[in-house]
Structure formats: C-alpha cells, structure tokens
PDB file of C-alpha atoms in Angstrom:
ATOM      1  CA  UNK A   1     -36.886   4.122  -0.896  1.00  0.00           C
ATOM      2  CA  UNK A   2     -37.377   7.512   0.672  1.00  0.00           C
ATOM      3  CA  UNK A   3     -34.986   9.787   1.773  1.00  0.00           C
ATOM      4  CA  UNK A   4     -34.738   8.902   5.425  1.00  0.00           C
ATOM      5  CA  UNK A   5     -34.163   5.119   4.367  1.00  0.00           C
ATOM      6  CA  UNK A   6     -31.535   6.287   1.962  1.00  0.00           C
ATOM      7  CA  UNK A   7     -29.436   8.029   4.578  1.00  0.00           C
ATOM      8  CA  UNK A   8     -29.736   5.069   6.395  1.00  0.00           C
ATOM      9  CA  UNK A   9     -28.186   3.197   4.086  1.00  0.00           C
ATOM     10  CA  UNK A  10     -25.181   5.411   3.714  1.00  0.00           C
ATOM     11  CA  UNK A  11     -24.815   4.478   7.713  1.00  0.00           C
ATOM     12  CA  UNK A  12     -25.143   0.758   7.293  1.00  0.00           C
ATOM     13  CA  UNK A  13     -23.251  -0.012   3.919  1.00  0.00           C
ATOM     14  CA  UNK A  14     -20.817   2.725   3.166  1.00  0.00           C
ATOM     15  CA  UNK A  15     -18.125   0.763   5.217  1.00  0.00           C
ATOM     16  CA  UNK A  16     -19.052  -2.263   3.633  1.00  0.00           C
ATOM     17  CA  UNK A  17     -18.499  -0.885   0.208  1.00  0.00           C
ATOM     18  CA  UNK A  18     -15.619   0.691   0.936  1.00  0.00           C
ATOM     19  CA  UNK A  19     -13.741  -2.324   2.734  1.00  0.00           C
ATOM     20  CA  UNK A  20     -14.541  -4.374  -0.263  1.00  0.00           C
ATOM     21  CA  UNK A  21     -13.642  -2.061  -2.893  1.00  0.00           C
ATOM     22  CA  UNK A  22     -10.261  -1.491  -1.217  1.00  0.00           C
ATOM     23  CA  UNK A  23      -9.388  -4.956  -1.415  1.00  0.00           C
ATOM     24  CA  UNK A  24      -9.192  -4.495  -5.161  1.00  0.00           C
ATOM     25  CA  UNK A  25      -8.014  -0.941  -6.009  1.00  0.00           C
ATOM     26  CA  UNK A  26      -5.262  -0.504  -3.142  1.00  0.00           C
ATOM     27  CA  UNK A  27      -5.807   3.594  -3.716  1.00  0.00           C
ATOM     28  CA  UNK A  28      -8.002   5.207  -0.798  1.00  0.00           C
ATOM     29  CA  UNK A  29      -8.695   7.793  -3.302  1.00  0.00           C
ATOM     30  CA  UNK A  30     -10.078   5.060  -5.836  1.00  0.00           C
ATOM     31  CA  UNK A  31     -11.908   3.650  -3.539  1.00  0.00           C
ATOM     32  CA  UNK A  32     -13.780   6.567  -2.034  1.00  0.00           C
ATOM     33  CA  UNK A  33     -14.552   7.722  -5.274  1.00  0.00           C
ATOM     34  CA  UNK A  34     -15.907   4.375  -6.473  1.00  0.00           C
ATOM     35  CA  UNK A  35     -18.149   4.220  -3.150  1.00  0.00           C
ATOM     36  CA  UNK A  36     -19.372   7.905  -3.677  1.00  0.00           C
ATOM     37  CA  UNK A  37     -20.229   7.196  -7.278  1.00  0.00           C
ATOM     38  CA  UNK A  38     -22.908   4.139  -5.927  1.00  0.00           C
ATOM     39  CA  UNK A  39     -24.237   5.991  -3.748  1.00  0.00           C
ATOM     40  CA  UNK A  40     -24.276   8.884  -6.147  1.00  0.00           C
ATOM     41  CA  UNK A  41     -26.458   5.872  -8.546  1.00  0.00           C
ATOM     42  CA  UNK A  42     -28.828   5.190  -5.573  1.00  0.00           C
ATOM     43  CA  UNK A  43     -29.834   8.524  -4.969  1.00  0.00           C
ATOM     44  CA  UNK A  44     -30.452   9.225  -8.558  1.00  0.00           C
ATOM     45  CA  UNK A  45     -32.322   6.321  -8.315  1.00  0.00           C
ATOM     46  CA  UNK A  46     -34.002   5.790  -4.616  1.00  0.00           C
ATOM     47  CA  UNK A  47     -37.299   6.055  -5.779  1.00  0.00           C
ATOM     48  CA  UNK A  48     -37.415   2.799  -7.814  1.00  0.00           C
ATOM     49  CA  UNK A  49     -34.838   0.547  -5.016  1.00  0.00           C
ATOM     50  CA  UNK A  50     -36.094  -1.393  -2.827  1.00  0.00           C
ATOM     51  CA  UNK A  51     -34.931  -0.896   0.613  1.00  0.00           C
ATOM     52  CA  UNK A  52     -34.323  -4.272   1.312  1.00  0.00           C
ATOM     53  CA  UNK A  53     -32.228  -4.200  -1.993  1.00  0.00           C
ATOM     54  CA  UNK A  54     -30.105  -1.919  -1.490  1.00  0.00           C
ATOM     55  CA  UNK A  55     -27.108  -3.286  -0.360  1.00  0.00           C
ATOM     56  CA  UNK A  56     -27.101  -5.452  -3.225  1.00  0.00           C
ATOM     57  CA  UNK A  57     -27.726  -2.660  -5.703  1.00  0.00           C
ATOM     58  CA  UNK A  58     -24.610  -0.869  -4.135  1.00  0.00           C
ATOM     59  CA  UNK A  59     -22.030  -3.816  -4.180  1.00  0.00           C
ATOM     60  CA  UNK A  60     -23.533  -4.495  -7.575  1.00  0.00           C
ATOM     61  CA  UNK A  61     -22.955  -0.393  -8.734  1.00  0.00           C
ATOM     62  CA  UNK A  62     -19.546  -0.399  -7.129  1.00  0.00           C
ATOM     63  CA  UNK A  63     -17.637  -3.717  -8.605  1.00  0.00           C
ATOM     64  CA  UNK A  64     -19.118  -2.508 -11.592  1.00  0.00           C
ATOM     65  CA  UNK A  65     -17.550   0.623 -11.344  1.00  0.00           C
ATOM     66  CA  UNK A  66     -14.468  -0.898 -10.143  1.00  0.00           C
ATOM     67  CA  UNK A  67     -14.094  -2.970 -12.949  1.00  0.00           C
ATOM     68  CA  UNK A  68     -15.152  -0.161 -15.123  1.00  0.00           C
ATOM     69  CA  UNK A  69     -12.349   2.166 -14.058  1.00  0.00           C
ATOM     70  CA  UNK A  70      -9.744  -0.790 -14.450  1.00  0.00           C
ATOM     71  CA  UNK A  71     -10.368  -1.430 -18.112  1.00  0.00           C
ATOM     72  CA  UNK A  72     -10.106   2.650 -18.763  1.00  0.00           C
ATOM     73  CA  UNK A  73      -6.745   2.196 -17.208  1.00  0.00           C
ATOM     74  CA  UNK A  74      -5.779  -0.758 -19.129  1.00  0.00           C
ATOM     75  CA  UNK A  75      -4.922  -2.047 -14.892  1.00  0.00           C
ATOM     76  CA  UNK A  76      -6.913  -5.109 -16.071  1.00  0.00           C
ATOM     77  CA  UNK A  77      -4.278  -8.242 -15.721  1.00  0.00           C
ATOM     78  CA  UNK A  78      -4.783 -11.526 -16.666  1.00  0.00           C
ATOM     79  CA  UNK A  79      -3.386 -13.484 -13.978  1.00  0.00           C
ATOM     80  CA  UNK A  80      -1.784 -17.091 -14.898  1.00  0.00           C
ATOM     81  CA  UNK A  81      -1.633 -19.862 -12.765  1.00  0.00           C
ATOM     82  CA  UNK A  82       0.970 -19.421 -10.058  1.00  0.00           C
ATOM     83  CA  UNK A  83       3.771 -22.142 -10.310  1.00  0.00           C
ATOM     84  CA  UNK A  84       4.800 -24.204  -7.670  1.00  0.00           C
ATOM     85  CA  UNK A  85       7.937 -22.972  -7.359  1.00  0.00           C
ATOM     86  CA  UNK A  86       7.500 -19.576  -7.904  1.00  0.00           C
ATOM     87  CA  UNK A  87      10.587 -18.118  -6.129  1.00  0.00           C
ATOM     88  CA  UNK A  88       8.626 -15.828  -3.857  1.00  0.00           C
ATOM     89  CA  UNK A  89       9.740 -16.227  -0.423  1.00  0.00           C
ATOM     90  CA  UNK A  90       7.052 -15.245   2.431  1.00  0.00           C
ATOM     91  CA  UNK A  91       8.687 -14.476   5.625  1.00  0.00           C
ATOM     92  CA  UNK A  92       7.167 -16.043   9.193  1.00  0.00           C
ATOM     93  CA  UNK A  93       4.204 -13.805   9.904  1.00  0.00           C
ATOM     94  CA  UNK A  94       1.920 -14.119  13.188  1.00  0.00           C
ATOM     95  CA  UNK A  95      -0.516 -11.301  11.931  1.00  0.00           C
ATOM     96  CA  UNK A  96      -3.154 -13.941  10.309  1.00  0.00           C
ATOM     97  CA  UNK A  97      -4.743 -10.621   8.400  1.00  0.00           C
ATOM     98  CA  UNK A  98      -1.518 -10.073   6.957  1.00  0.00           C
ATOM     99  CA  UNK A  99      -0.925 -13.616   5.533  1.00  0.00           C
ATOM    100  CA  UNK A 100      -4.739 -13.558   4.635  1.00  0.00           C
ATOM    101  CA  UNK A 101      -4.214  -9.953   2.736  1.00  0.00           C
ATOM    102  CA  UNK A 102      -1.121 -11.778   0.945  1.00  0.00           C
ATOM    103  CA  UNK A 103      -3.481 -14.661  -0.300  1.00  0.00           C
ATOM    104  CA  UNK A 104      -6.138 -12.886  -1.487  1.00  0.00           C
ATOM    105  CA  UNK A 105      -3.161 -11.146  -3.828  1.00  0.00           C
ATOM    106  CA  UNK A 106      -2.352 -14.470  -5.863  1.00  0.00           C
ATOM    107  CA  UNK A 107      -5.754 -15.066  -6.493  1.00  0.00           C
ATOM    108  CA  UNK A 108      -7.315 -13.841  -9.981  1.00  0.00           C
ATOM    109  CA  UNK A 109      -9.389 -10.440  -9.684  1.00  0.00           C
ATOM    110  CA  UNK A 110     -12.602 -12.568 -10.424  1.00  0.00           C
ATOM    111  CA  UNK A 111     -12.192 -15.013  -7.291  1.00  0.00           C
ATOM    112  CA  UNK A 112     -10.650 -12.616  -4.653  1.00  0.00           C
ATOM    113  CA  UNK A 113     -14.539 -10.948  -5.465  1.00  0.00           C
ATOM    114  CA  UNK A 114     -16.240 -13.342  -4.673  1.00  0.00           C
ATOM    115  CA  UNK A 115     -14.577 -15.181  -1.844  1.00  0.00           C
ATOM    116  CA  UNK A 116     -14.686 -11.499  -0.331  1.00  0.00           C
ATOM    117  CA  UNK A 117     -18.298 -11.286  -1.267  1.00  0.00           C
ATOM    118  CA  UNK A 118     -18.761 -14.760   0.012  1.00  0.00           C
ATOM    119  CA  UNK A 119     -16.590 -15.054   3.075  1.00  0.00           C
ATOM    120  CA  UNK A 120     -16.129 -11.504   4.050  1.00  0.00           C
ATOM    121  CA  UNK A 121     -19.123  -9.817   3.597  1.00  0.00           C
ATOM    122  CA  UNK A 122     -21.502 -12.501   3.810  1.00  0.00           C
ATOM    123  CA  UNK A 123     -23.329 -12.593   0.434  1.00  0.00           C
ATOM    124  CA  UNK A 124     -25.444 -15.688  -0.698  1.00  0.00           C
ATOM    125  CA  UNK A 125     -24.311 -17.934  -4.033  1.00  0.00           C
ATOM    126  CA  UNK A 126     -27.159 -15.983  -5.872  1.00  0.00           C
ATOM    127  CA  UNK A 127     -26.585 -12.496  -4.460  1.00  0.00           C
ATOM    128  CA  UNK A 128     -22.904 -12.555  -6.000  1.00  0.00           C
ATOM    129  CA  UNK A 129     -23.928 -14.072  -9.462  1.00  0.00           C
ATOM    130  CA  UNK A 130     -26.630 -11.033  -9.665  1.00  0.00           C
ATOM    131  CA  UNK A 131     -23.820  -8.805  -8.077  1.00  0.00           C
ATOM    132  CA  UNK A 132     -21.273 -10.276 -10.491  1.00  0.00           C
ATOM    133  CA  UNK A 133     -23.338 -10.527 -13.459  1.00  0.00           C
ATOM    134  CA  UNK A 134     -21.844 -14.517 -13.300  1.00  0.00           C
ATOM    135  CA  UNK A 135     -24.083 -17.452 -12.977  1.00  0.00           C
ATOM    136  CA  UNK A 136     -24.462 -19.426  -9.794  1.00  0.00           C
ATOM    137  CA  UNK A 137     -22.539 -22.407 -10.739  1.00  0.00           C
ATOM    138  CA  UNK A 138     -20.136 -20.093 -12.121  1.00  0.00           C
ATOM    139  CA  UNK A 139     -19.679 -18.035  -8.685  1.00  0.00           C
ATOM    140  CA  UNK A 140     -19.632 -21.385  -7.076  1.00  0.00           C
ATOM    141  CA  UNK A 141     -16.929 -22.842  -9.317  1.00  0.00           C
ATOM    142  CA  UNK A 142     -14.622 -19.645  -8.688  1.00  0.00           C
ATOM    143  CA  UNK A 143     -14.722 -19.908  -4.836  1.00  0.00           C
ATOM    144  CA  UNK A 144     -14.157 -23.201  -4.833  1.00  0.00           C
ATOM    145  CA  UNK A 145     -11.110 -22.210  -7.073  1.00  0.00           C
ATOM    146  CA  UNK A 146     -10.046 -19.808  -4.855  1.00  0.00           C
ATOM    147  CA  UNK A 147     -10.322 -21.399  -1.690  1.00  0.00           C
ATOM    148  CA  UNK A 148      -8.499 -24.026  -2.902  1.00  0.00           C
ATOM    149  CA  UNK A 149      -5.622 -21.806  -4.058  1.00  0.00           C
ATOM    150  CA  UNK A 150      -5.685 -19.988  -0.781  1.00  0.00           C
ATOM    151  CA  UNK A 151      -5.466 -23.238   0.967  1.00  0.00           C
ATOM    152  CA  UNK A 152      -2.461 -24.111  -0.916  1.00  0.00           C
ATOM    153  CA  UNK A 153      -0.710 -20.409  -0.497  1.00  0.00           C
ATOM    154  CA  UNK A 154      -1.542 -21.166   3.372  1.00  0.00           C
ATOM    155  CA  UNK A 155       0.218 -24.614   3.429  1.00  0.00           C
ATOM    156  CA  UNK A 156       3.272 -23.195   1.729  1.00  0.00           C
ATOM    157  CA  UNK A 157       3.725 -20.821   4.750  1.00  0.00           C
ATOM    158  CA  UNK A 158       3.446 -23.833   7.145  1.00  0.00           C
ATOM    159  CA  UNK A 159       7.392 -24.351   8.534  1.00  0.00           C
ATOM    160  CA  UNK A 160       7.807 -26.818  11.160  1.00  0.00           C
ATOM    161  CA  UNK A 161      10.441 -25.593  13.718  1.00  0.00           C
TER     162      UNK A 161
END
C-alpha cells in the first residue's frame, strides 16, 4: 500500500471504525483513540497491507484494541442471560435508532460485534471470524443468538393501544 492509498483509506474507513467502536466503548475519547491507534498499526505497516485489505486489517486492529483496553480496565462483564421478567420498564419510543441502540445494550459484548459487523457495516460470515479471531460457525451461531434476542427485546416493546 503506498502512501497515497493509505490516506485514502483514512477517508473511506475512519468513520466506519469509529461508528463501530463507539457502539462498544460509549467514551468519544476511547473511541478516537482506539481508531487513531489502527491507523497508527497501518501506517507502521502499509508496506506489507494489501489495499484491498485494509478495511479488514483496521476493524480487525481496532476490536482488538477495544477489547484490549477493556481487560486493562477490568470493564470486561460477563453478561448472563436476561430474565423474562427483568423489571426494566422501556417507555413508548418512535425513534427506531433509539430502541435499536437499547437492544444492542442487552446483548453480550461478543454478539452486539458481530451483528454490528454483520448488519451494520456489512462484513461477510468469514470477514468477522478473521476480524474476530472466532470461527465461521462460531460468528454464525452468535448472530443468530443475537438476532434472536433482539427480536425478543423488540416484541417486549410491542403495546397494543
């Protein structure tokens, strides 16, 4: 990758990165500094990247960053299941983002990734297992899970008037 390709993909990606790393950390500060640090990696290491690889190589370098940063701040949580009756009341929201944003909280670290890999950013199945460092079945298997639970979180907001 030369130099001219690299600064090009600081235009297309650094967006990308960022939206999807803020999803997780909820710090803009975090966030930033995660995305600077990947494309801090893929300068030190444009030479050997393939252009067409990039943008892999940079989710890859960021969730791994991410992730990273959360176990040096003991942040990592192990989520259990979320009961039925949980007691959390959602109020009537029209903002679909909103409810959306809300989901994507119940969900465990591991499949809000991918179902924002998959579904918001438009990764393949393989893509996120290299990305991941999971196995295909294995990213398959978690968005499934996920979508599932999302589907469920969705139907509980459902109030006929």
């Amino acid at each position: 990758m030369t130099s001219k390709e690299y600064n090009n993909s600081v235009k297309l990606y650094a967006d990308r990165v960022y939206r999807f790393i803020i999803k997780h950390v909820k710090s803009e500060a975090d966030a930033k500094d995660v995305v600077q640090n990947a494309f801090l990696v893929l300068w030190n290491k444009h030479p050997e990247i393939e252009v067409g690889k990039a943008r892999a190589f940079l989710f890859s370098v960021a969730y791994n960053n991410m992730v990273d940063g959360f176990r040096k701040m003991k942040r990592v949580q192990h989520w259990a299941e979320m009961p039925e009756d949980s007691g959390i009341v959602y109020q009537k929201s029209n903002d679909l983002k909103e409810v959306l944003n809300k989901g994507l909280e119940t969900l465990p670290e591991i499949q809000k990734t991918v179902v924002l890999l998959r579904d918001y950013e438009g990764y393949s199945y393989q893509e996120i297992a290299e990305i991941t460092q999971l196995s295909e079945s294995q990213v398959k298997v978690y968005i499934f899970r996920a979508r599932k639970k999302l589907r469920f979180f969705l139907k509980g907001l459902v109030v006929s008037d």
